[in-house]
Amino acid sequence: MNFQEIATEFKESAPGTDSFKRLYKSCFEIMLLDPSNASLYFVIGIASQAYVVRYEDQAISNEFAEKSKKTLDIFIDKILIALKSDNEQKILILNEITSHYQLNNNDF
């Protein structure tokens, strides 16, 4: 499985914690197959894992789940661009995602 397939599967899935769990497990697995891009997969994997850890046993609204999924969809789209870019651009995109996650995302 490649990251494009992982991304498509997540984008087509329901916004429940099971989808986030599959995403982080797939991201962590693909790190072993493509170590030169491991940091790109890791940032998506760790964000989705944080969501699962925080909300797996809680009832959350559909609106909240959709909003969280859309945030990860945006991050995934950026990673897909990064995978086609040179190393300098990859770092810039990775910095953009991590900054947005840390500074603008209070949900997970």
mmCIF file of N, CA, C and O in Angstrom:
data_model
loop_
_atom_site.group_PDB
_atom_site.id
_atom_site.type_symbol
_atom_site.label_atom_id
_atom_site.label_comp_id
_atom_site.label_asym_id
_atom_site.label_seq_id
_atom_site.Cartn_x
_atom_site.Cartn_y
_atom_site.Cartn_z
ATOM 1 N N MET A 1 0.849 -1.172 0.000
ATOM 2 C CA MET A 1 0.000 0.000 0.000
ATOM 3 C C MET A 1 0.893 1.233 0.000
ATOM 4 O O MET A 1 1.885 1.298 0.709
ATOM 5 N N ASN A 2 0.530 2.229 -0.793
ATOM 6 C CA ASN A 2 1.274 3.482 -0.802
ATOM 7 C C ASN A 2 0.438 4.577 -0.133
ATOM 8 O O ASN A 2 -0.722 4.362 0.211
ATOM 9 N N PHE A 3 1.042 5.752 0.017
ATOM 10 C CA PHE A 3 0.344 6.807 0.751
ATOM 11 C C PHE A 3 -0.884 7.309 0.007
ATOM 12 O O PHE A 3 -1.869 7.687 0.634
ATOM 13 N N GLN A 4 -0.849 7.303 -1.314
ATOM 14 C CA GLN A 4 -2.022 7.719 -2.077
ATOM 15 C C GLN A 4 -3.206 6.804 -1.760
ATOM 16 O O GLN A 4 -4.329 7.274 -1.566
ATOM 17 N N GLU A 5 -2.975 5.522 -1.672
ATOM 18 C CA GLU A 5 -4.039 4.569 -1.331
ATOM 19 C C GLU A 5 -4.529 4.783 0.099
ATOM 20 O O GLU A 5 -5.736 4.726 0.362
ATOM 21 N N ILE A 6 -3.608 5.030 1.006
ATOM 22 C CA ILE A 6 -3.973 5.313 2.399
ATOM 23 C C ILE A 6 -4.833 6.574 2.467
ATOM 24 O O ILE A 6 -5.867 6.609 3.143
ATOM 25 N N ALA A 7 -4.424 7.597 1.741
ATOM 26 C CA ALA A 7 -5.159 8.865 1.719
ATOM 27 C C ALA A 7 -6.562 8.672 1.158
ATOM 28 O O ALA A 7 -7.539 9.166 1.732
ATOM 29 N N THR A 8 -6.668 7.946 0.068
ATOM 30 C CA THR A 8 -7.975 7.708 -0.552
ATOM 31 C C THR A 8 -8.888 6.942 0.390
ATOM 32 O O THR A 8 -10.069 7.282 0.544
ATOM 33 N N GLU A 9 -8.339 5.938 1.039
ATOM 34 C CA GLU A 9 -9.140 5.150 1.978
ATOM 35 C C GLU A 9 -9.677 6.026 3.110
ATOM 36 O O GLU A 9 -10.849 5.944 3.469
ATOM 37 N N PHE A 10 -8.821 6.886 3.653
ATOM 38 C CA PHE A 10 -9.261 7.764 4.737
ATOM 39 C C PHE A 10 -10.298 8.766 4.245
ATOM 40 O O PHE A 10 -11.320 8.981 4.903
ATOM 41 N N LYS A 11 -10.059 9.370 3.101
ATOM 42 C CA LYS A 11 -10.981 10.383 2.575
ATOM 43 C C LYS A 11 -12.362 9.797 2.298
ATOM 44 O O LYS A 11 -13.362 10.487 2.436
ATOM 45 N N GLU A 12 -12.418 8.527 1.934
ATOM 46 C CA GLU A 12 -13.694 7.879 1.618
ATOM 47 C C GLU A 12 -14.359 7.239 2.836
ATOM 48 O O GLU A 12 -15.474 6.759 2.744
ATOM 49 N N SER A 13 -13.695 7.267 3.969
ATOM 50 C CA SER A 13 -14.215 6.616 5.171
ATOM 51 C C SER A 13 -15.100 7.560 5.981
ATOM 52 O O SER A 13 -15.070 8.775 5.809
ATOM 53 N N ALA A 14 -15.858 6.952 6.879
ATOM 54 C CA ALA A 14 -16.684 7.721 7.819
ATOM 55 C C ALA A 14 -15.761 8.430 8.812
ATOM 56 O O ALA A 14 -14.637 7.991 9.036
ATOM 57 N N PRO A 15 -16.227 9.497 9.447
ATOM 58 C CA PRO A 15 -15.364 10.268 10.341
ATOM 59 C C PRO A 15 -15.226 9.705 11.766
ATOM 60 O O PRO A 15 -14.910 10.444 12.688
ATOM 61 N N GLY A 16 -15.413 8.433 11.945
ATOM 62 C CA GLY A 16 -15.292 7.838 13.272
ATOM 63 C C GLY A 16 -13.861 7.515 13.654
ATOM 64 O O GLY A 16 -12.949 7.549 12.829
ATOM 65 N N THR A 17 -13.664 7.187 14.915
ATOM 66 C CA THR A 17 -12.312 6.894 15.404
ATOM 67 C C THR A 17 -11.708 5.672 14.728
ATOM 68 O O THR A 17 -10.482 5.581 14.624
ATOM 69 N N ASP A 18 -12.525 4.756 14.233
ATOM 70 C CA ASP A 18 -11.973 3.597 13.522
ATOM 71 C C ASP A 18 -11.201 4.027 12.274
ATOM 72 O O ASP A 18 -10.158 3.463 11.959
ATOM 73 N N SER A 19 -11.697 5.034 11.585
ATOM 74 C CA SER A 19 -11.004 5.547 10.399
ATOM 75 C C SER A 19 -9.677 6.183 10.778
ATOM 76 O O SER A 19 -8.664 5.991 10.100
ATOM 77 N N PHE A 20 -9.677 6.937 11.864
ATOM 78 C CA PHE A 20 -8.447 7.569 12.336
ATOM 79 C C PHE A 20 -7.446 6.497 12.787
ATOM 80 O O PHE A 20 -6.248 6.641 12.577
ATOM 81 N N LYS A 21 -7.950 5.436 13.404
ATOM 82 C CA LYS A 21 -7.082 4.354 13.862
ATOM 83 C C LYS A 21 -6.431 3.642 12.674
ATOM 84 O O LYS A 21 -5.228 3.371 12.677
ATOM 85 N N ARG A 22 -7.214 3.346 11.636
ATOM 86 C CA ARG A 22 -6.644 2.716 10.437
ATOM 87 C C ARG A 22 -5.599 3.628 9.802
ATOM 88 O O ARG A 22 -4.553 3.168 9.341
ATOM 89 N N LEU A 23 -5.888 4.934 9.810
ATOM 90 C CA LEU A 23 -4.953 5.888 9.226
ATOM 91 C C LEU A 23 -3.619 5.878 9.957
ATOM 92 O O LEU A 23 -2.570 5.772 9.326
ATOM 93 N N TYR A 24 -3.644 5.973 11.272
ATOM 94 C CA TYR A 24 -2.350 6.033 11.967
ATOM 95 C C TYR A 24 -1.592 4.725 11.861
ATOM 96 O O TYR A 24 -0.372 4.718 11.693
ATOM 97 N N LYS A 25 -2.274 3.611 11.906
ATOM 98 C CA LYS A 25 -1.576 2.330 11.758
ATOM 99 C C LYS A 25 -0.950 2.210 10.372
ATOM 100 O O LYS A 25 0.192 1.768 10.235
ATOM 101 N N SER A 26 -1.681 2.633 9.354
ATOM 102 C CA SER A 26 -1.145 2.586 7.989
ATOM 103 C C SER A 26 0.043 3.523 7.826
ATOM 104 O O SER A 26 1.039 3.172 7.174
ATOM 105 N N CYS A 27 -0.042 4.709 8.413
ATOM 106 C CA CYS A 27 1.072 5.661 8.327
ATOM 107 C C CYS A 27 2.318 5.117 9.008
ATOM 108 O O CYS A 27 3.427 5.249 8.482
ATOM 109 N N PHE A 28 2.151 4.511 10.159
ATOM 110 C CA PHE A 28 3.307 3.966 10.863
ATOM 111 C C PHE A 28 3.894 2.773 10.110
ATOM 112 O O PHE A 28 5.108 2.584 10.094
ATOM 113 N N GLU A 29 3.055 1.984 9.466
ATOM 114 C CA GLU A 29 3.547 0.852 8.670
ATOM 115 C C GLU A 29 4.312 1.323 7.440
ATOM 116 O O GLU A 29 5.365 0.770 7.114
ATOM 117 N N ILE A 30 3.800 2.331 6.769
ATOM 118 C CA ILE A 30 4.454 2.797 5.541
ATOM 119 C C ILE A 30 5.796 3.477 5.838
ATOM 120 O O ILE A 30 6.661 3.551 4.969
ATOM 121 N N MET A 31 5.974 3.948 7.048
ATOM 122 C CA MET A 31 7.265 4.516 7.430
ATOM 123 C C MET A 31 8.394 3.507 7.225
ATOM 124 O O MET A 31 9.496 3.879 6.827
ATOM 125 N N LEU A 32 8.103 2.238 7.476
ATOM 126 C CA LEU A 32 9.109 1.185 7.297
ATOM 127 C C LEU A 32 9.409 0.919 5.828
ATOM 128 O O LEU A 32 10.515 0.529 5.473
ATOM 129 N N LEU A 33 8.413 1.127 4.975
ATOM 130 C CA LEU A 33 8.572 0.862 3.546
ATOM 131 C C LEU A 33 9.215 2.026 2.795
ATOM 132 O O LEU A 33 9.801 1.828 1.734
ATOM 133 N N ASP A 34 9.086 3.215 3.333
ATOM 134 C CA ASP A 34 9.591 4.415 2.675
ATOM 135 C C ASP A 34 10.264 5.312 3.715
ATOM 136 O O ASP A 34 9.773 6.399 4.036
ATOM 137 N N PRO A 35 11.394 4.880 4.267
ATOM 138 C CA PRO A 35 12.025 5.624 5.357
ATOM 139 C C PRO A 35 12.491 7.027 4.971
ATOM 140 O O PRO A 35 12.598 7.892 5.841
ATOM 141 N N SER A 36 12.721 7.294 3.706
ATOM 142 C CA SER A 36 13.164 8.637 3.323
ATOM 143 C C SER A 36 12.057 9.673 3.456
ATOM 144 O O SER A 36 12.325 10.874 3.479
ATOM 145 N N ASN A 37 10.814 9.211 3.589
ATOM 146 C CA ASN A 37 9.681 10.112 3.793
ATOM 147 C C ASN A 37 8.973 9.847 5.126
ATOM 148 O O ASN A 37 7.832 10.269 5.317
ATOM 149 N N ALA A 38 9.656 9.191 6.038
ATOM 150 C CA ALA A 38 9.049 8.786 7.303
ATOM 151 C C ALA A 38 8.474 9.959 8.092
ATOM 152 O O ALA A 38 7.402 9.841 8.688
ATOM 153 N N SER A 39 9.136 11.091 8.081
ATOM 154 C CA SER A 39 8.632 12.233 8.861
ATOM 155 C C SER A 39 7.304 12.742 8.311
ATOM 156 O O SER A 39 6.453 13.204 9.077
ATOM 157 N N LEU A 40 7.103 12.636 7.012
ATOM 158 C CA LEU A 40 5.832 13.050 6.413
ATOM 159 C C LEU A 40 4.697 12.149 6.889
ATOM 160 O O LEU A 40 3.620 12.619 7.240
ATOM 161 N N TYR A 41 4.952 10.859 6.900
ATOM 162 C CA TYR A 41 3.936 9.904 7.357
ATOM 163 C C TYR A 41 3.718 10.003 8.865
ATOM 164 O O TYR A 41 2.603 9.870 9.350
ATOM 165 N N PHE A 42 4.801 10.261 9.576
ATOM 166 C CA PHE A 42 4.727 10.333 11.032
ATOM 167 C C PHE A 42 3.806 11.454 11.496
ATOM 168 O O PHE A 42 3.011 11.272 12.418
ATOM 169 N N VAL A 43 3.906 12.621 10.861
ATOM 170 C CA VAL A 43 3.095 13.759 11.311
ATOM 171 C C VAL A 43 1.602 13.452 11.147
ATOM 172 O O VAL A 43 0.795 13.809 12.002
ATOM 173 N N ILE A 44 1.227 12.757 10.087
ATOM 174 C CA ILE A 44 -0.172 12.366 9.906
ATOM 175 C C ILE A 44 -0.534 11.269 10.899
ATOM 176 O O ILE A 44 -1.596 11.308 11.533
ATOM 177 N N GLY A 45 0.350 10.312 11.046
ATOM 178 C CA GLY A 45 0.099 9.204 11.969
ATOM 179 C C GLY A 45 -0.069 9.666 13.403
ATOM 180 O O GLY A 45 -0.997 9.248 14.096
ATOM 181 N N ILE A 46 0.778 10.557 13.844
ATOM 182 C CA ILE A 46 0.720 10.993 15.239
ATOM 183 C C ILE A 46 -0.507 11.867 15.489
ATOM 184 O O ILE A 46 -1.123 11.801 16.558
ATOM 185 N N ALA A 47 -0.899 12.681 14.506
ATOM 186 C CA ALA A 47 -2.107 13.504 14.668
ATOM 187 C C ALA A 47 -3.344 12.619 14.751
ATOM 188 O O ALA A 47 -4.216 12.828 15.601
ATOM 189 N N SER A 48 -3.424 11.616 13.885
ATOM 190 C CA SER A 48 -4.595 10.734 13.930
ATOM 191 C C SER A 48 -4.583 9.856 15.175
ATOM 192 O O SER A 48 -5.630 9.582 15.754
ATOM 193 N N GLN A 49 -3.404 9.453 15.624
ATOM 194 C CA GLN A 49 -3.317 8.671 16.855
ATOM 195 C C GLN A 49 -3.758 9.511 18.051
ATOM 196 O O GLN A 49 -4.471 9.016 18.935
ATOM 197 N N ALA A 50 -3.376 10.773 18.088
ATOM 198 C CA ALA A 50 -3.789 11.657 19.183
ATOM 199 C C ALA A 50 -5.304 11.785 19.230
ATOM 200 O O ALA A 50 -5.904 11.784 20.310
ATOM 201 N N TYR A 51 -5.928 11.861 18.066
ATOM 202 C CA TYR A 51 -7.390 11.934 18.004
ATOM 203 C C TYR A 51 -8.008 10.674 18.606
ATOM 204 O O TYR A 51 -8.932 10.754 19.417
ATOM 205 N N VAL A 52 -7.480 9.519 18.232
ATOM 206 C CA VAL A 52 -8.017 8.249 18.741
ATOM 207 C C VAL A 52 -7.831 8.153 20.252
ATOM 208 O O VAL A 52 -8.766 7.815 20.981
ATOM 209 N N VAL A 53 -6.655 8.470 20.716
ATOM 210 C CA VAL A 53 -6.383 8.388 22.157
ATOM 211 C C VAL A 53 -7.326 9.297 22.934
ATOM 212 O O VAL A 53 -7.854 8.916 23.982
ATOM 213 N N ARG A 54 -7.580 10.459 22.400
ATOM 214 C CA ARG A 54 -8.404 11.428 23.114
ATOM 215 C C ARG A 54 -9.903 11.130 23.039
ATOM 216 O O ARG A 54 -10.629 11.371 23.994
ATOM 217 N N TYR A 55 -10.376 10.585 21.918
ATOM 218 C CA TYR A 55 -11.824 10.502 21.711
ATOM 219 C C TYR A 55 -12.385 9.098 21.522
ATOM 220 O O TYR A 55 -13.599 8.951 21.379
ATOM 221 N N GLU A 56 -11.570 8.085 21.546
ATOM 222 C CA GLU A 56 -12.058 6.731 21.257
ATOM 223 C C GLU A 56 -13.203 6.297 22.171
ATOM 224 O O GLU A 56 -14.149 5.666 21.726
ATOM 225 N N ASP A 57 -13.144 6.640 23.422
ATOM 226 C CA ASP A 57 -14.163 6.205 24.381
ATOM 227 C C ASP A 57 -15.158 7.303 24.735
ATOM 228 O O ASP A 57 -15.830 7.219 25.756
ATOM 229 N N GLN A 58 -15.259 8.317 23.889
ATOM 230 C CA GLN A 58 -16.163 9.428 24.170
ATOM 231 C C GLN A 58 -17.192 9.580 23.054
ATOM 232 O O GLN A 58 -16.904 9.285 21.901
ATOM 233 N N ALA A 59 -18.346 10.041 23.427
ATOM 234 C CA ALA A 59 -19.351 10.400 22.430
ATOM 235 C C ALA A 59 -19.032 11.816 21.939
ATOM 236 O O ALA A 59 -18.882 12.731 22.743
ATOM 237 N N ILE A 60 -18.883 11.959 20.644
ATOM 238 C CA ILE A 60 -18.630 13.277 20.068
ATOM 239 C C ILE A 60 -19.660 13.546 18.972
ATOM 240 O O ILE A 60 -20.237 12.616 18.409
ATOM 241 N N SER A 61 -19.875 14.787 18.694
ATOM 242 C CA SER A 61 -20.870 15.155 17.681
ATOM 243 C C SER A 61 -20.344 14.851 16.281
ATOM 244 O O SER A 61 -19.127 14.827 16.042
ATOM 245 N N ASN A 62 -21.269 14.649 15.372
ATOM 246 C CA ASN A 62 -20.894 14.433 13.971
ATOM 247 C C ASN A 62 -20.159 15.650 13.418
ATOM 248 O O ASN A 62 -19.217 15.501 12.631
ATOM 249 N N GLU A 63 -20.582 16.829 13.824
ATOM 250 C CA GLU A 63 -19.948 18.052 13.342
ATOM 251 C C GLU A 63 -18.480 18.118 13.767
ATOM 252 O O GLU A 63 -17.609 18.480 12.981
ATOM 253 N N PHE A 64 -18.223 17.752 15.012
ATOM 254 C CA PHE A 64 -16.857 17.760 15.513
ATOM 255 C C PHE A 64 -16.011 16.725 14.771
ATOM 256 O O PHE A 64 -14.886 17.005 14.352
ATOM 257 N N ALA A 65 -16.558 15.531 14.588
ATOM 258 C CA ALA A 65 -15.830 14.474 13.894
ATOM 259 C C ALA A 65 -15.534 14.879 12.451
ATOM 260 O O ALA A 65 -14.416 14.666 11.954
ATOM 261 N N GLU A 66 -16.496 15.480 11.779
ATOM 262 C CA GLU A 66 -16.303 15.940 10.404
ATOM 263 C C GLU A 66 -15.233 17.033 10.338
ATOM 264 O O GLU A 66 -14.393 17.028 9.441
ATOM 265 N N LYS A 67 -15.282 17.961 11.288
ATOM 266 C CA LYS A 67 -14.289 19.042 11.324
ATOM 267 C C LYS A 67 -12.879 18.470 11.518
ATOM 268 O O LYS A 67 -11.930 18.883 10.842
ATOM 269 N N SER A 68 -12.749 17.514 12.401
ATOM 270 C CA SER A 68 -11.448 16.887 12.647
ATOM 271 C C SER A 68 -10.963 16.139 11.416
ATOM 272 O O SER A 68 -9.788 16.202 11.056
ATOM 273 N N LYS A 69 -11.878 15.429 10.772
ATOM 274 C CA LYS A 69 -11.517 14.684 9.564
ATOM 275 C C LYS A 69 -11.093 15.645 8.456
ATOM 276 O O LYS A 69 -10.116 15.388 7.749
ATOM 277 N N LYS A 70 -11.773 16.757 8.322
ATOM 278 C CA LYS A 70 -11.404 17.745 7.305
ATOM 279 C C LYS A 70 -10.015 18.317 7.568
ATOM 280 O O LYS A 70 -9.253 18.568 6.634
ATOM 281 N N THR A 71 -9.690 18.524 8.829
ATOM 282 C CA THR A 71 -8.344 18.991 9.172
ATOM 283 C C THR A 71 -7.301 17.994 8.696
ATOM 284 O O THR A 71 -6.316 18.373 8.055
ATOM 285 N N LEU A 72 -7.525 16.725 8.976
ATOM 286 C CA LEU A 72 -6.565 15.718 8.529
ATOM 287 C C LEU A 72 -6.565 15.576 7.017
ATOM 288 O O LEU A 72 -5.514 15.334 6.422
ATOM 289 N N ASP A 73 -7.711 15.727 6.384
ATOM 290 C CA ASP A 73 -7.758 15.700 4.915
ATOM 291 C C ASP A 73 -6.864 16.788 4.323
ATOM 292 O O ASP A 73 -6.148 16.553 3.346
ATOM 293 N N ILE A 74 -6.887 17.967 4.917
ATOM 294 C CA ILE A 74 -6.036 19.068 4.455
ATOM 295 C C ILE A 74 -4.563 18.703 4.642
ATOM 296 O O ILE A 74 -3.742 18.897 3.736
ATOM 297 N N PHE A 75 -4.222 18.167 5.800
ATOM 298 C CA PHE A 75 -2.839 17.740 6.048
ATOM 299 C C PHE A 75 -2.416 16.669 5.049
ATOM 300 O O PHE A 75 -1.302 16.698 4.522
ATOM 301 N N ILE A 76 -3.283 15.713 4.799
ATOM 302 C CA ILE A 76 -2.984 14.625 3.861
ATOM 303 C C ILE A 76 -2.736 15.184 2.465
ATOM 304 O O ILE A 76 -1.791 14.765 1.773
ATOM 305 N N ASP A 77 -3.563 16.120 2.035
ATOM 306 C CA ASP A 77 -3.371 16.732 0.719
ATOM 307 C C ASP A 77 -2.005 17.405 0.619
ATOM 308 O O ASP A 77 -1.336 17.325 -0.413
ATOM 309 N N LYS A 78 -1.588 18.035 1.690
ATOM 310 C CA LYS A 78 -0.274 18.683 1.702
ATOM 311 C C LYS A 78 0.853 17.640 1.642
ATOM 312 O O LYS A 78 1.864 17.853 0.968
ATOM 313 N N ILE A 79 0.665 16.522 2.326
ATOM 314 C CA ILE A 79 1.667 15.456 2.279
ATOM 315 C C ILE A 79 1.761 14.874 0.871
ATOM 316 O O ILE A 79 2.854 14.589 0.377
ATOM 317 N N LEU A 80 0.637 14.726 0.217
ATOM 318 C CA LEU A 80 0.649 14.227 -1.160
ATOM 319 C C LEU A 80 1.441 15.161 -2.080
ATOM 320 O O LEU A 80 2.179 14.696 -2.958
ATOM 321 N N ILE A 81 1.319 16.450 -1.860
ATOM 322 C CA ILE A 81 2.119 17.410 -2.619
ATOM 323 C C ILE A 81 3.592 17.268 -2.257
ATOM 324 O O ILE A 81 4.465 17.251 -3.131
ATOM 325 N N ALA A 82 3.869 17.150 -0.968
ATOM 326 C CA ALA A 82 5.254 17.030 -0.506
ATOM 327 C C ALA A 82 5.950 15.809 -1.103
ATOM 328 O O ALA A 82 7.130 15.879 -1.463
ATOM 329 N N LEU A 83 5.218 14.716 -1.225
ATOM 330 C CA LEU A 83 5.819 13.490 -1.757
ATOM 331 C C LEU A 83 6.287 13.650 -3.203
ATOM 332 O O LEU A 83 7.160 12.907 -3.653
ATOM 333 N N LYS A 84 5.742 14.623 -3.903
ATOM 334 C CA LYS A 84 6.137 14.879 -5.297
ATOM 335 C C LYS A 84 7.144 16.016 -5.401
ATOM 336 O O LYS A 84 7.502 16.420 -6.503
ATOM 337 N N SER A 85 7.587 16.521 -4.268
ATOM 338 C CA SER A 85 8.439 17.709 -4.234
ATOM 339 C C SER A 85 9.875 17.361 -3.869
ATOM 340 O O SER A 85 10.166 16.259 -3.394
ATOM 341 N N ASP A 86 10.748 18.353 -4.049
ATOM 342 C CA ASP A 86 12.133 18.175 -3.627
ATOM 343 C C ASP A 86 12.223 18.262 -2.106
ATOM 344 O O ASP A 86 11.262 18.640 -1.431
ATOM 345 N N ASN A 87 13.376 17.932 -1.576
ATOM 346 C CA ASN A 87 13.544 17.869 -0.115
ATOM 347 C C ASN A 87 13.303 19.205 0.575
ATOM 348 O O ASN A 87 12.733 19.243 1.667
ATOM 349 N N GLU A 88 13.718 20.289 -0.040
ATOM 350 C CA GLU A 88 13.500 21.603 0.574
ATOM 351 C C GLU A 88 12.004 21.905 0.702
ATOM 352 O O GLU A 88 11.547 22.369 1.737
ATOM 353 N N GLN A 89 11.256 21.608 -0.343
ATOM 354 C CA GLN A 89 9.816 21.830 -0.316
ATOM 355 C C GLN A 89 9.145 20.900 0.699
ATOM 356 O O GLN A 89 8.199 21.288 1.381
ATOM 357 N N LYS A 90 9.631 19.675 0.815
ATOM 358 C CA LYS A 90 9.087 18.725 1.805
ATOM 359 C C LYS A 90 9.207 19.296 3.206
ATOM 360 O O LYS A 90 8.261 19.226 3.995
ATOM 361 N N ILE A 91 10.364 19.856 3.505
ATOM 362 C CA ILE A 91 10.584 20.436 4.840
ATOM 363 C C ILE A 91 9.646 21.613 5.073
ATOM 364 O O ILE A 91 9.059 21.753 6.155
ATOM 365 N N LEU A 92 9.482 22.462 4.075
ATOM 366 C CA LEU A 92 8.577 23.609 4.216
ATOM 367 C C LEU A 92 7.144 23.152 4.468
ATOM 368 O O LEU A 92 6.449 23.702 5.329
ATOM 369 N N ILE A 93 6.701 22.149 3.739
ATOM 370 C CA ILE A 93 5.345 21.630 3.923
ATOM 371 C C ILE A 93 5.203 20.976 5.288
ATOM 372 O O ILE A 93 4.213 21.179 5.991
ATOM 373 N N LEU A 94 6.189 20.207 5.678
ATOM 374 C CA LEU A 94 6.162 19.563 6.989
ATOM 375 C C LEU A 94 6.111 20.606 8.103
ATOM 376 O O LEU A 94 5.336 20.472 9.054
ATOM 377 N N ASN A 95 6.890 21.661 7.968
ATOM 378 C CA ASN A 95 6.854 22.748 8.953
ATOM 379 C C ASN A 95 5.489 23.421 8.986
ATOM 380 O O ASN A 95 4.987 23.767 10.061
ATOM 381 N N GLU A 96 4.889 23.619 7.827
ATOM 382 C CA GLU A 96 3.567 24.236 7.754
ATOM 383 C C GLU A 96 2.526 23.380 8.477
ATOM 384 O O GLU A 96 1.717 23.893 9.260
ATOM 385 N N ILE A 97 2.552 22.088 8.249
ATOM 386 C CA ILE A 97 1.592 21.192 8.891
ATOM 387 C C ILE A 97 1.792 21.159 10.394
ATOM 388 O O ILE A 97 0.838 21.287 11.160
ATOM 389 N N THR A 98 3.023 20.984 10.828
ATOM 390 C CA THR A 98 3.267 20.879 12.270
ATOM 391 C C THR A 98 2.937 22.185 12.981
ATOM 392 O O THR A 98 2.390 22.161 14.089
ATOM 393 N N SER A 99 3.238 23.306 12.363
ATOM 394 C CA SER A 99 2.892 24.591 12.973
ATOM 395 C C SER A 99 1.384 24.756 13.063
ATOM 396 O O SER A 99 0.860 25.176 14.097
ATOM 397 N N HIS A 100 0.683 24.428 11.998
ATOM 398 C CA HIS A 100 -0.782 24.547 12.018
ATOM 399 C C HIS A 100 -1.367 23.621 13.078
ATOM 400 O O HIS A 100 -2.250 24.028 13.839
ATOM 401 N N TYR A 101 -0.865 22.402 13.136
ATOM 402 C CA TYR A 101 -1.385 21.435 14.118
ATOM 403 C C TYR A 101 -1.165 21.943 15.541
ATOM 404 O O TYR A 101 -2.070 21.917 16.363
ATOM 405 N N GLN A 102 0.015 22.430 15.827
ATOM 406 C CA GLN A 102 0.332 22.870 17.179
ATOM 407 C C GLN A 102 -0.341 24.192 17.552
ATOM 408 O O GLN A 102 -0.828 24.356 18.663
ATOM 409 N N LEU A 103 -0.379 25.130 16.627
ATOM 410 C CA LEU A 103 -0.852 26.472 16.948
ATOM 411 C C LEU A 103 -2.340 26.710 16.714
ATOM 412 O O LEU A 103 -2.937 27.556 17.363
ATOM 413 N N ASN A 104 -2.925 25.973 15.781
ATOM 414 C CA ASN A 104 -4.318 26.245 15.397
ATOM 415 C C ASN A 104 -5.287 25.127 15.694
ATOM 416 O O ASN A 104 -6.487 25.303 15.505
ATOM 417 N N ASN A 105 -4.806 24.012 16.121
ATOM 418 C CA ASN A 105 -5.678 22.870 16.325
ATOM 419 C C ASN A 105 -5.763 22.559 17.814
ATOM 420 O O ASN A 105 -4.841 22.013 18.387
ATOM 421 N N ASN A 106 -6.867 22.904 18.417
ATOM 422 C CA ASN A 106 -7.052 22.632 19.840
ATOM 423 C C ASN A 106 -7.902 21.405 20.090
ATOM 424 O O ASN A 106 -8.199 21.084 21.237
ATOM 425 N N ASP A 107 -8.315 20.746 19.034
ATOM 426 C CA ASP A 107 -9.264 19.656 19.161
ATOM 427 C C ASP A 107 -8.618 18.292 19.457
ATOM 428 O O ASP A 107 -9.198 17.462 20.121
ATOM 429 N N PHE A 108 -7.421 18.069 18.925
ATOM 430 C CA PHE A 108 -6.774 16.772 19.150
ATOM 431 C C PHE A 108 -5.283 16.863 18.985
ATOM 432 O O PHE A 108 -4.748 17.841 18.591
#
